[in-house]
Amino acid sequence: MQGSSREQQRKEQQQQHDARQAMDILTEMSNLLNTGLDRETLSICVSLCESGVNPEALAVINNVVRL
């Protein structure tokens, strides 16, 4: 039983590491493209896209809000 608990914990740690690494890459891409999105805003946009929000609609809203 304890072995599977350790395995589950290791799996969760790996998932957190992978998510952090993906966010680091997205943040760097955002900076290179001068999007003006900070890490928190970018994270919110990613979450919205994962929830089914149209990414093009988010881009339009972002551009309107920044004006």
Short mmCIF file of C-alpha atoms in Angstrom, two decimals:
data_model
loop_
_atom_site.label_atom_id
_atom_site.label_comp_id
_atom_site.label_asym_id
_atom_site.label_seq_id
_atom_site.Cartn_x
_atom_site.Cartn_y
_atom_site.Cartn_z
CA MET A 1 0.00 0.00 0.00
CA GLN A 2 2.75 2.44 0.90
CA GLY A 3 4.55 1.69 -2.37
CA SER A 4 1.57 2.78 -4.44
CA SER A 5 1.28 5.94 -2.33
CA ARG A 6 4.90 6.78 -3.10
CA GLU A 7 4.33 6.05 -6.77
CA GLN A 8 1.27 8.31 -6.79
CA GLN A 9 3.25 11.08 -5.08
CA ARG A 10 6.08 10.71 -7.60
CA LYS A 11 3.59 10.85 -10.46
CA GLU A 12 1.99 14.03 -9.06
CA GLN A 13 5.42 15.64 -8.61
CA GLN A 14 6.30 14.80 -12.22
CA GLN A 15 3.03 16.29 -13.45
CA GLN A 16 3.70 19.49 -11.46
CA HIS A 17 7.22 19.66 -12.86
CA ASP A 18 5.94 19.16 -16.42
CA ALA A 19 3.25 21.83 -15.97
CA ARG A 20 5.79 24.29 -14.55
CA GLN A 21 8.17 23.59 -17.42
CA ALA A 22 5.40 24.08 -20.01
CA MET A 23 4.44 27.38 -18.36
CA ASP A 24 8.09 28.49 -18.40
CA ILE A 25 8.25 27.78 -22.14
CA LEU A 26 4.96 29.58 -22.83
CA THR A 27 6.12 32.58 -20.79
CA GLU A 28 9.39 32.75 -22.71
CA MET A 29 7.53 32.53 -26.03
CA SER A 30 5.15 35.25 -24.88
CA ASN A 31 8.09 37.48 -23.94
CA LEU A 32 9.86 36.86 -27.25
CA LEU A 33 6.68 37.79 -29.12
CA ASN A 34 6.17 40.90 -26.96
CA THR A 35 2.59 39.94 -26.13
CA GLY A 36 2.59 42.01 -22.96
CA LEU A 37 1.05 39.12 -21.03
CA ASP A 38 2.50 38.44 -17.60
CA ARG A 39 2.81 34.89 -16.28
CA GLU A 40 -0.44 35.06 -14.31
CA THR A 41 -2.47 36.38 -17.25
CA LEU A 42 -0.91 33.82 -19.55
CA SER A 43 -1.80 31.07 -17.08
CA ILE A 44 -5.41 32.27 -17.00
CA CYS A 45 -5.54 32.27 -20.80
CA VAL A 46 -4.16 28.72 -20.92
CA SER A 47 -6.76 27.57 -18.37
CA LEU A 48 -9.54 29.20 -20.37
CA CYS A 49 -8.33 27.51 -23.58
CA GLU A 50 -8.18 24.16 -21.77
CA SER A 51 -11.78 24.77 -20.69
CA GLY A 52 -12.87 25.23 -24.29
CA VAL A 53 -12.70 28.99 -24.80
CA ASN A 54 -11.77 29.95 -28.36
CA PRO A 55 -8.11 31.14 -28.37
CA GLU A 56 -8.80 33.59 -31.20
CA ALA A 57 -11.57 35.19 -29.16
CA LEU A 58 -9.17 35.52 -26.22
CA ALA A 59 -6.63 37.22 -28.48
CA VAL A 60 -9.25 39.70 -29.69
CA ILE A 61 -10.37 40.46 -26.13
CA ASN A 62 -6.75 40.88 -25.03
CA ASN A 63 -6.11 43.36 -27.84
CA VAL A 64 -9.27 45.35 -27.07
CA VAL A 65 -8.51 45.52 -23.34
CA ARG A 66 -4.95 46.67 -23.95
CA LEU A 67 -6.07 49.64 -26.07
#
